[in-house]
PDB file of C-alpha atoms in Angstrom:
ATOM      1  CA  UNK P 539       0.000   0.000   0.000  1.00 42.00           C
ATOM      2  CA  UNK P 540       1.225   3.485  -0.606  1.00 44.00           C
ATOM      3  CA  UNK P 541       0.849   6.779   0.151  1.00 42.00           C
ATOM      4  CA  UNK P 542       1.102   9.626  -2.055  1.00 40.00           C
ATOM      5  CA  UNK P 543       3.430  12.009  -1.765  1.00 47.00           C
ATOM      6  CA  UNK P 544       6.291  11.470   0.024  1.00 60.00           C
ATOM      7  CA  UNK P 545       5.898   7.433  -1.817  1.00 75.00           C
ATOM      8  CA  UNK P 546       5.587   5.404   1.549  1.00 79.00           C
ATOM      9  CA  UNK P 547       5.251   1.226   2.314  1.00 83.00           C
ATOM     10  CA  UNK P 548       2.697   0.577   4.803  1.00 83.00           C
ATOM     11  CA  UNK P 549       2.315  -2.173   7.589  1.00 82.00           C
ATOM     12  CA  UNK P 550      -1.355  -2.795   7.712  1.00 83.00           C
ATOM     13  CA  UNK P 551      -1.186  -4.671  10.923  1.00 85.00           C
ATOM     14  CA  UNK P 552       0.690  -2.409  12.387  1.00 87.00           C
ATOM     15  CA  UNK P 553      -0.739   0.805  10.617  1.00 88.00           C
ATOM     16  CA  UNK P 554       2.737   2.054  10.290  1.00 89.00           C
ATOM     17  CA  UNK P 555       4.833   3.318   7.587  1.00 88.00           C
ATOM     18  CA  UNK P 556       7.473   0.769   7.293  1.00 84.00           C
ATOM     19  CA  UNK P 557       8.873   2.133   3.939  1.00 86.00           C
ATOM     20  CA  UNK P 558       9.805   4.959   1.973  1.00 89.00           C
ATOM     21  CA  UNK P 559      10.596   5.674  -1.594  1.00 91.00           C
ATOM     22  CA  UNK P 560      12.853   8.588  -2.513  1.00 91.00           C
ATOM     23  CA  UNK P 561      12.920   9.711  -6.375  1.00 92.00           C
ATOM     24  CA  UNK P 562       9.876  11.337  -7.915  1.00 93.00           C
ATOM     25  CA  UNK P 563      10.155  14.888  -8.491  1.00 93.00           C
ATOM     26  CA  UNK P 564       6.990  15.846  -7.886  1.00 92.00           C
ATOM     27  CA  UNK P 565       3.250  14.172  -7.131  1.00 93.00           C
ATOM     28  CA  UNK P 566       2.598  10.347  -7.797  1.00 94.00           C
ATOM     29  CA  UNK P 567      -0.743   9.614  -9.392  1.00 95.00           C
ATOM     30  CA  UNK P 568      -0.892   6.294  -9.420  1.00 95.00           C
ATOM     31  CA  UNK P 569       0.874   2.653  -8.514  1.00 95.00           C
ATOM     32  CA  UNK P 570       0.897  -0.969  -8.697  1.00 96.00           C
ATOM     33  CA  UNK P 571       2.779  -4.235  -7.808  1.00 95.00           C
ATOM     34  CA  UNK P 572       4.299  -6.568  -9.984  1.00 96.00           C
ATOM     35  CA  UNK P 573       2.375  -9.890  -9.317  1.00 95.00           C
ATOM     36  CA  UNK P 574       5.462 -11.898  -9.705  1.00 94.00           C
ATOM     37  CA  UNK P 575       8.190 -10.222  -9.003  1.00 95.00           C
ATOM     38  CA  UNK P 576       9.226  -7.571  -5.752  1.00 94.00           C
ATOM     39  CA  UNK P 577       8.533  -4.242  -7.574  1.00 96.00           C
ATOM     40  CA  UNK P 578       6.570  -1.723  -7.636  1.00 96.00           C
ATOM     41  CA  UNK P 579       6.126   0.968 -10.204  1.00 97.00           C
ATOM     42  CA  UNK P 580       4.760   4.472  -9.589  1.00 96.00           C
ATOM     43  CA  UNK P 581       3.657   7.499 -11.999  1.00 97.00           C
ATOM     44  CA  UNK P 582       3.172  10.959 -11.369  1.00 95.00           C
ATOM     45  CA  UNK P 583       3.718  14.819 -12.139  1.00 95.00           C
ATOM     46  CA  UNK P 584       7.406  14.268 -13.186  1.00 95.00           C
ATOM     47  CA  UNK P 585       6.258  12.784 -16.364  1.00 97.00           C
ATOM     48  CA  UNK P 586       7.846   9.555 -16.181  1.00 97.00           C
ATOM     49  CA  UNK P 587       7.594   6.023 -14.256  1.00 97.00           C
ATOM     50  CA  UNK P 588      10.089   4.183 -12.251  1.00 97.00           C
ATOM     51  CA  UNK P 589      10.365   0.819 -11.366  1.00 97.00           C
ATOM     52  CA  UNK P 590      11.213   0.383  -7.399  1.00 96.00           C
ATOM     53  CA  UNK P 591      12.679  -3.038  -5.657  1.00 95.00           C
ATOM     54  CA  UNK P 592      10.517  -2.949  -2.774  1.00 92.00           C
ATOM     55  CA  UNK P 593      12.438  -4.835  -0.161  1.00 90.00           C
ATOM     56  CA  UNK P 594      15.738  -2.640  -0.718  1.00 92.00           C
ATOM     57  CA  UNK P 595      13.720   0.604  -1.237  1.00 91.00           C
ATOM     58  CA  UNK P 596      15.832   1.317  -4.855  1.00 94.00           C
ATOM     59  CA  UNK P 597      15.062   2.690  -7.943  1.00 95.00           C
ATOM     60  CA  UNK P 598      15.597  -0.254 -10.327  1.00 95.00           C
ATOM     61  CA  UNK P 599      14.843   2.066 -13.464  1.00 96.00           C
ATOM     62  CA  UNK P 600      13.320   4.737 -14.875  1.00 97.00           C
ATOM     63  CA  UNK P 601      10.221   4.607 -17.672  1.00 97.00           C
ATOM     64  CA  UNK P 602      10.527   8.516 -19.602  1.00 97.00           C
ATOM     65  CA  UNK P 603       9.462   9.291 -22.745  1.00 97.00           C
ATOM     66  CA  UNK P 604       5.504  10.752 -21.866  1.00 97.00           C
ATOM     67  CA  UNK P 605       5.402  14.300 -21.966  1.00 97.00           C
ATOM     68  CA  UNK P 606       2.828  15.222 -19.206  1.00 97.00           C
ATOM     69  CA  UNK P 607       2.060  13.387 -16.157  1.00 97.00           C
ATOM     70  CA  UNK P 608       1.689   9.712 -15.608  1.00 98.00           C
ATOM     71  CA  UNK P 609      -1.786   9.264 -14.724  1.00 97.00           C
ATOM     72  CA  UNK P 610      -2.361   5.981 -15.075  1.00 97.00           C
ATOM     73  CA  UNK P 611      -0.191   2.556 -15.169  1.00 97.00           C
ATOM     74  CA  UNK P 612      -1.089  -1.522 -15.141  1.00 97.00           C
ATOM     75  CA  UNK P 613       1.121  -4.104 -14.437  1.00 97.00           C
ATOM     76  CA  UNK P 614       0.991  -7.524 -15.720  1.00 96.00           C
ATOM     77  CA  UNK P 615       3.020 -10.920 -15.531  1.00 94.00           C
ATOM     78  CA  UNK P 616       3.294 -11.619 -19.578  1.00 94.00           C
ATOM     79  CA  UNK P 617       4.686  -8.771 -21.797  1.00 94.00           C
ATOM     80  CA  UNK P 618       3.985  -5.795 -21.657  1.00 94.00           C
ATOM     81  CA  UNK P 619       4.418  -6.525 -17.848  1.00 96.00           C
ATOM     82  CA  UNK P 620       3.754  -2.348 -17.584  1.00 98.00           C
ATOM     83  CA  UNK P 621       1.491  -0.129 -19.379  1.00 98.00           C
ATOM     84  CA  UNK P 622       1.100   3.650 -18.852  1.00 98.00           C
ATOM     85  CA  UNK P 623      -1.425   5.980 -19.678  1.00 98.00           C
ATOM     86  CA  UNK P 624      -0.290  10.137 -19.453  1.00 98.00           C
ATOM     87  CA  UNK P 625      -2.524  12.828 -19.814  1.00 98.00           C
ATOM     88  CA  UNK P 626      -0.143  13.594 -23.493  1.00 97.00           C
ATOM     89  CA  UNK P 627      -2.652  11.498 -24.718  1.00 97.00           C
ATOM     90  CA  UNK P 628      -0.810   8.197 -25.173  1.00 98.00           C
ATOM     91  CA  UNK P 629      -0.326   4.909 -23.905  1.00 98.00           C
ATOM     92  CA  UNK P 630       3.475   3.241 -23.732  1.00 98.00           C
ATOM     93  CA  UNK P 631       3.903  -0.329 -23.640  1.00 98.00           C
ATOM     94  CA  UNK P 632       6.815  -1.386 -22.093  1.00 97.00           C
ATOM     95  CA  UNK P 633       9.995  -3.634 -22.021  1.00 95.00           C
ATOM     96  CA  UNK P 634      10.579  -4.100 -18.464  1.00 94.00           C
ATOM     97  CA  UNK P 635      14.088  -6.052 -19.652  1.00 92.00           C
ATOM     98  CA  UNK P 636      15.524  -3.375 -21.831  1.00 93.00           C
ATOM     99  CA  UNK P 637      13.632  -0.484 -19.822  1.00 93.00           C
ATOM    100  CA  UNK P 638      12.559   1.182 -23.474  1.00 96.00           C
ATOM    101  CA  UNK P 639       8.853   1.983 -24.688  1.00 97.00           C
ATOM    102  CA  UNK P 640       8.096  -1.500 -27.066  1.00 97.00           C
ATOM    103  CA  UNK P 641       5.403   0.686 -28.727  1.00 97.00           C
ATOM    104  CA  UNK P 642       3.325   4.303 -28.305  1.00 98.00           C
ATOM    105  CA  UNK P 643      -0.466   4.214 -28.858  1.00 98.00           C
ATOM    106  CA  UNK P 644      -2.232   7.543 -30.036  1.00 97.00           C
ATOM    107  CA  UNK P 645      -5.428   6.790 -30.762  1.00 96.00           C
ATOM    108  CA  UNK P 646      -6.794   9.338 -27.602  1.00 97.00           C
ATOM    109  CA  UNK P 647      -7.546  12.491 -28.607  1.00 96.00           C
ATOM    110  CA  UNK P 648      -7.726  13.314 -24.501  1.00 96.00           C
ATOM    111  CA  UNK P 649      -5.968  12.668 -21.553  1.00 97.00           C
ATOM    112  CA  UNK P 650      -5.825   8.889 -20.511  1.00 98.00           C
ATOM    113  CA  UNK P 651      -6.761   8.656 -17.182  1.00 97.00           C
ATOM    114  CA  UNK P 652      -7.957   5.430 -16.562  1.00 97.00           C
ATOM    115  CA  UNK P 653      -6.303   1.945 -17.568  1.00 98.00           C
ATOM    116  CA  UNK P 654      -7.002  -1.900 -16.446  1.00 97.00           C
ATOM    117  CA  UNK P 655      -5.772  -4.987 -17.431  1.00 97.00           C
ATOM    118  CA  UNK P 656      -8.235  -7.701 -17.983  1.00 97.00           C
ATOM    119  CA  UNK P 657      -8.521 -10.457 -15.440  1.00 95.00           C
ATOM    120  CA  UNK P 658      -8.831 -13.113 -18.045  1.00 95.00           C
ATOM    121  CA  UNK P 659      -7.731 -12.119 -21.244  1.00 96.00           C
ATOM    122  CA  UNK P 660      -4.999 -11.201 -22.993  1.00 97.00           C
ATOM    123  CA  UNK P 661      -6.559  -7.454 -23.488  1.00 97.00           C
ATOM    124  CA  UNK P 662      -6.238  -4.023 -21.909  1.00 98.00           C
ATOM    125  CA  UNK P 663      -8.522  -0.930 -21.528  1.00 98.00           C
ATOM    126  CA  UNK P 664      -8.172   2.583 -21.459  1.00 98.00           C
ATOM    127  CA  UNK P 665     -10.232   5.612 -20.486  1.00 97.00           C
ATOM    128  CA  UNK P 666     -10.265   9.005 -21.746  1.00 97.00           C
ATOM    129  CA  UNK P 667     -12.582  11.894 -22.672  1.00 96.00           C
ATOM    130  CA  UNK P 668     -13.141  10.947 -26.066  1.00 94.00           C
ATOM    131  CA  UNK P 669     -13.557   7.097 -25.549  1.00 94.00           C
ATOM    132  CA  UNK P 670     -13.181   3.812 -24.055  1.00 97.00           C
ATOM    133  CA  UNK P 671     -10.810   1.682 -26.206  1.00 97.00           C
ATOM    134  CA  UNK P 672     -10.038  -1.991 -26.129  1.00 97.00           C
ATOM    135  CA  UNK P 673      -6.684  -3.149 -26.969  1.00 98.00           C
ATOM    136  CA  UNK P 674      -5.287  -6.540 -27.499  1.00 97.00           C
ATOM    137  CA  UNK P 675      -1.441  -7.413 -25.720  1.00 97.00           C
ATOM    138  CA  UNK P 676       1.170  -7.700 -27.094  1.00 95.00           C
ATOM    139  CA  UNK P 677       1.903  -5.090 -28.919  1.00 96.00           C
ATOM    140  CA  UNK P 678      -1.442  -2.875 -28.440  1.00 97.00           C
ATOM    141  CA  UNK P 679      -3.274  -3.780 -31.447  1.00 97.00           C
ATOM    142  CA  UNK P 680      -6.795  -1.496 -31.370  1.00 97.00           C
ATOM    143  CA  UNK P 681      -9.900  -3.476 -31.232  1.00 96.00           C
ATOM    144  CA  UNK P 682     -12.916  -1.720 -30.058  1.00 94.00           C
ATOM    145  CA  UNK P 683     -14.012   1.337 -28.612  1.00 95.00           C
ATOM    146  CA  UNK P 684     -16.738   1.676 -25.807  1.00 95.00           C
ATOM    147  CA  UNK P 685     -18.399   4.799 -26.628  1.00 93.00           C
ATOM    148  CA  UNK P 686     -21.018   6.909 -24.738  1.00 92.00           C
ATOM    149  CA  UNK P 687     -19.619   8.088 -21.437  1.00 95.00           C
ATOM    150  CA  UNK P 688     -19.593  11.675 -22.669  1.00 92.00           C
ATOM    151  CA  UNK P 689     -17.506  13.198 -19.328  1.00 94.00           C
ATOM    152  CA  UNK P 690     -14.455  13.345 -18.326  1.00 95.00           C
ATOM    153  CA  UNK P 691     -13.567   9.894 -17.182  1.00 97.00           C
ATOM    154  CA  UNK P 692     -10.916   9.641 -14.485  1.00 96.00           C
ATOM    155  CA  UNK P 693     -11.048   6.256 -13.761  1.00 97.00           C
ATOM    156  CA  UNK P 694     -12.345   2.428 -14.926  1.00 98.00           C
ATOM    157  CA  UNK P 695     -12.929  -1.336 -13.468  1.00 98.00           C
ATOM    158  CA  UNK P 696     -13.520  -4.552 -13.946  1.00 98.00           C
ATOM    159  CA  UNK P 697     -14.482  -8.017 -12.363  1.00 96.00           C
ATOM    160  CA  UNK P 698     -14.169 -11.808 -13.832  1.00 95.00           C
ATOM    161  CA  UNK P 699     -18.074 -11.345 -15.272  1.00 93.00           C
ATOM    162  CA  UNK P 700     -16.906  -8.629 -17.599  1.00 95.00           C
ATOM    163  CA  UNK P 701     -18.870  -5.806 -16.089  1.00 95.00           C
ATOM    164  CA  UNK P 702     -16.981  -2.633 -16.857  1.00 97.00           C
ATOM    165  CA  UNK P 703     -17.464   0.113 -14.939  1.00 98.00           C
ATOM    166  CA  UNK P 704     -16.436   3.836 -15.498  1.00 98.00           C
ATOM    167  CA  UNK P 705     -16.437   6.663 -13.829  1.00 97.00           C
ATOM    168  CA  UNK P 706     -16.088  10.356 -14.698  1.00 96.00           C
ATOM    169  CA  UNK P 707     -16.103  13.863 -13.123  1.00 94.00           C
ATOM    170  CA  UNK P 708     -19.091  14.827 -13.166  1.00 93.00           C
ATOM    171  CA  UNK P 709     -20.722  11.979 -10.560  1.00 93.00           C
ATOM    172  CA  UNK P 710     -21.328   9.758 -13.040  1.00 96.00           C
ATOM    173  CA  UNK P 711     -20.726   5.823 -13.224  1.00 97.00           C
ATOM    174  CA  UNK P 712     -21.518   3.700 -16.091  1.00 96.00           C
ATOM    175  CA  UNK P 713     -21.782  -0.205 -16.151  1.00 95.00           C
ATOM    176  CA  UNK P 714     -20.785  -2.088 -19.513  1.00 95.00           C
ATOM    177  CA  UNK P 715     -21.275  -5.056 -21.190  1.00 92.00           C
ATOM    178  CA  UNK P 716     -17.175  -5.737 -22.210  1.00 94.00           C
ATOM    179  CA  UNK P 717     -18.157  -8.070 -24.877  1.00 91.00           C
ATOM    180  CA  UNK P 718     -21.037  -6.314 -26.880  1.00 89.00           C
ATOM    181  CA  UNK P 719     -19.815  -2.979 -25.137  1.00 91.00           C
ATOM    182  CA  UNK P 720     -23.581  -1.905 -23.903  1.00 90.00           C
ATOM    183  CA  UNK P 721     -24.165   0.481 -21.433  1.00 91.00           C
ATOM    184  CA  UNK P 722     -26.786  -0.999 -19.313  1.00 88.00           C
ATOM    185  CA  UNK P 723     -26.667   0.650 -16.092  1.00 91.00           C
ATOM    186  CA  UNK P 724     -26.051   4.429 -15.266  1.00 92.00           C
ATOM    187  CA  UNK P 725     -25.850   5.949 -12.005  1.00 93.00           C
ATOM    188  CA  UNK P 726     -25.586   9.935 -11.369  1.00 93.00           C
ATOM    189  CA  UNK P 727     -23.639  10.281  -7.721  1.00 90.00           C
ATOM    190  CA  UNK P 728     -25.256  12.678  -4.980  1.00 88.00           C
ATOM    191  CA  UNK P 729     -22.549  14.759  -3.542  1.00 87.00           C
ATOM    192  CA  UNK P 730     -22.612  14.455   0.507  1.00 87.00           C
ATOM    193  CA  UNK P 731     -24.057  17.248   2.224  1.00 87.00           C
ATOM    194  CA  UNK P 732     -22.158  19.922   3.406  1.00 86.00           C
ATOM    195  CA  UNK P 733     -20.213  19.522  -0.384  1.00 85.00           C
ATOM    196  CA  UNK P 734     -20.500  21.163  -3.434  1.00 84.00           C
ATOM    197  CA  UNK P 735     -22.511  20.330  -5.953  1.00 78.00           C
ATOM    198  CA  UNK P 736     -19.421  19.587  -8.058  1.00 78.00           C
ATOM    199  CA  UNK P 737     -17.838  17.940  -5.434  1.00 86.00           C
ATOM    200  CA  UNK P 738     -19.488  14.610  -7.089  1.00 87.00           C
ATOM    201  CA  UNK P 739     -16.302  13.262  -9.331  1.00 93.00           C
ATOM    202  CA  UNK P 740     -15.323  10.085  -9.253  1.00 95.00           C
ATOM    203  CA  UNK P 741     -11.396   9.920  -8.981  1.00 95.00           C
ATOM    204  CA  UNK P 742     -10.727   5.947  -8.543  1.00 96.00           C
ATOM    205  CA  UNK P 743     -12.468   2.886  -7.989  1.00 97.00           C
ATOM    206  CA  UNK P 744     -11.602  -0.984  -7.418  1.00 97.00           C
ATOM    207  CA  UNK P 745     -13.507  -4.403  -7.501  1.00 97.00           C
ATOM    208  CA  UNK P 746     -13.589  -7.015  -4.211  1.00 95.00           C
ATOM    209  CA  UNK P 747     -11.743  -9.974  -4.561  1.00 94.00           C
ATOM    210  CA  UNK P 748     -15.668 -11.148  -4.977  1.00 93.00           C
ATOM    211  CA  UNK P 749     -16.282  -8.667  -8.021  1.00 94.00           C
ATOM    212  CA  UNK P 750     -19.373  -8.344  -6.420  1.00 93.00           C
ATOM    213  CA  UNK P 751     -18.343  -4.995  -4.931  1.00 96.00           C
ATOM    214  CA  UNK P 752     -17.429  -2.266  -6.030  1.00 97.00           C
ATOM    215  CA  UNK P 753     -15.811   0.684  -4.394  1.00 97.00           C
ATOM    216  CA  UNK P 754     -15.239   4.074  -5.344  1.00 96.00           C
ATOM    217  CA  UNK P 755     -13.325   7.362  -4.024  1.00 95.00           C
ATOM    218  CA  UNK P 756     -14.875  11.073  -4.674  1.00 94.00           C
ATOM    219  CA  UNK P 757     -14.303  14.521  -4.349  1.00 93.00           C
ATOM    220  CA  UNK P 758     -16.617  14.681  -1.702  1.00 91.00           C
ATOM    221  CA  UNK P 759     -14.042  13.239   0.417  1.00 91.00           C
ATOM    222  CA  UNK P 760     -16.199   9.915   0.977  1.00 93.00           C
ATOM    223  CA  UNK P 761     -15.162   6.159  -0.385  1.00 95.00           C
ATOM    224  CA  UNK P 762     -18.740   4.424  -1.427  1.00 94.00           C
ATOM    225  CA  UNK P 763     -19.453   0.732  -1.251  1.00 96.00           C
ATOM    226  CA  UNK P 764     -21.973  -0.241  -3.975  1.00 96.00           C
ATOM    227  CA  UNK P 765     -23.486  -3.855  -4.256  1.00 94.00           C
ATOM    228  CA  UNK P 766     -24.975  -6.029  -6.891  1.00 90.00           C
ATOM    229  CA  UNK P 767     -29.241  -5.643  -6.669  1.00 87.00           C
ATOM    230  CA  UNK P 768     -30.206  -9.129  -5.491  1.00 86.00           C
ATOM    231  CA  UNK P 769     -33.286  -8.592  -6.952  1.00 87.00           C
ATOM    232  CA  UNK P 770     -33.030  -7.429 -10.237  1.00 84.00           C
ATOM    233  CA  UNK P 771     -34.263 -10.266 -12.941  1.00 85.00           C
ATOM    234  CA  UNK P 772     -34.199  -9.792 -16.885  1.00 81.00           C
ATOM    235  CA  UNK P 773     -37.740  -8.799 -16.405  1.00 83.00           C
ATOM    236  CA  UNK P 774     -37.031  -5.589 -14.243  1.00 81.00           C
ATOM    237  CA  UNK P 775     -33.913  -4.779 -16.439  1.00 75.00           C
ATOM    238  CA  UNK P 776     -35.010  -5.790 -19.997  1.00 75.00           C
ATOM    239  CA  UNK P 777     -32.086  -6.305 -22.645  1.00 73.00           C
ATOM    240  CA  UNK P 778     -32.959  -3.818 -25.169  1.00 75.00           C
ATOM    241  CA  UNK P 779     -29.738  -3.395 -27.201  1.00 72.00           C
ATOM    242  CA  UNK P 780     -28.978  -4.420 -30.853  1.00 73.00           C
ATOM    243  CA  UNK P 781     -25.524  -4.133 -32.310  1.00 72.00           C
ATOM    244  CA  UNK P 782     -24.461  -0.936 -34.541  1.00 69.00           C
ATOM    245  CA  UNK P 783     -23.793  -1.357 -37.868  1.00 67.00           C
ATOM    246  CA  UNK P 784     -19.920  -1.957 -37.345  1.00 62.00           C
ATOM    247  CA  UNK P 785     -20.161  -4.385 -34.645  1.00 61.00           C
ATOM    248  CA  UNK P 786     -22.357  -7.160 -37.085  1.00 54.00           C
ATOM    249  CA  UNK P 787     -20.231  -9.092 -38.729  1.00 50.00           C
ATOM    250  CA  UNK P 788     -22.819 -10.990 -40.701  1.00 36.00           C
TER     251      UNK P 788
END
């Protein structure tokens, strides 16, 4: 766990910091853990990533080539073990053994502030302004885009039934369909009283281990637990989508 700005290691047990990482230049937006090796690897402000060993507290390496801040980042066990999203409007692949970008993505048109690698296949999302694109690993081959969440969208999830969820600055969250891309749930968030009434953006979110929760931080300084409707049934949420034009294939 870590805690932005200075970059600390906590002991959740002990609620203690335990660690501390020395090296960015100035905020850190975002982090993750390698799920098979000890590193971790942070982006921020400085424009760049770096790669820390976590037991020795070292900077193993450093990721540059964005040109604006590192706002988002996944890590992953098969290549490319990091991807980073920057609000220059590209995504970087890259190749953790040489330490170089293995390939830029510029399909955004905005800042890409959300990113997630899928539990179960070999694909990766982004989130921006403009769109929600679908790419497939290696080498970041375009696939899809998941189109309708007309905000500013600051940060996305997923679970193991492929229900995508988005959400944006204005307060509101989206649920998708991955496969058919279908937005079949939308929620608009109700700032806590005593806030603003733009004090409703969403600015990260995360599944359970479950994927039957889902939790999500705002900028009404409260973290929401939302839960699956036991009762719903395809009779109170009828199906009624039918695939564009591109998306037939027959």
């Amino acid at each position: 766990f870590v805690k932005i700005c200075p970059l600390s290691g906590w002991d959740l047990e002990q609620n203690k910091v335990v660690r501390n990482y020395h090296g960015h230049l100035s905020g850190v937006f975002c982090c993750a853990v390698h799920p098979t090796q000890d590193l971790l690897i942070t982006g921020g402000r400085d424009s760049v990533a770096r790669v820390w060993d976590i037991r020795t507290k070292a900077e193993a390496m450093v990721l540059g080539g964005h040109t604006h801040c590192v706002s988002s980042l996944g890590v992953q066990g098969a290549k490319p073990q990091v991807i980073t999203g920057s609000h220059d409007n590209t995504v970087r692949l890259w190749d953790l053994t040489k330490g170089a970008t293995h390939a830029t993505l510029t399909n955004h048109k905005k800042s890409v502030r959300g990113l997630l690698i899928h539990p179960k296949e070999y694909t990766f999302c982004t989130g921006a302004a403009d769109n929600l694109k679908v790419w497939k690993c290696p080498d970041g081959v375009f696939m899809r885009n998941i189109s309708g969440h007309d905000a500013i969208v600051n940060s996305i999830a997923i679970n193991k039934d492929n229900v995508l969820v988005s959400g944006a600055d204005n307060g509101t969250l989206k649920f998708w369909d991955w496969k058919s891309g279908w937005c079949f749930q939308d929620t608009k968030i109700t700032p806590q009283p005593g806030s603003l009434d733009s004090e409703n953006g969403v600015y990260a979110m995360a599944f359970d281990m479950t994927g039957s929760r889902l939790f999500t931080c705002e900028a009404d300084k409260s973290i929401k637990v939302w839960k699956e409707d036991e009762k719903a049934t395809p009779e109170t949420h009828p199906l009624n989508w039918k695939p564009s034009r591109s998306q037939r294939r027959f």
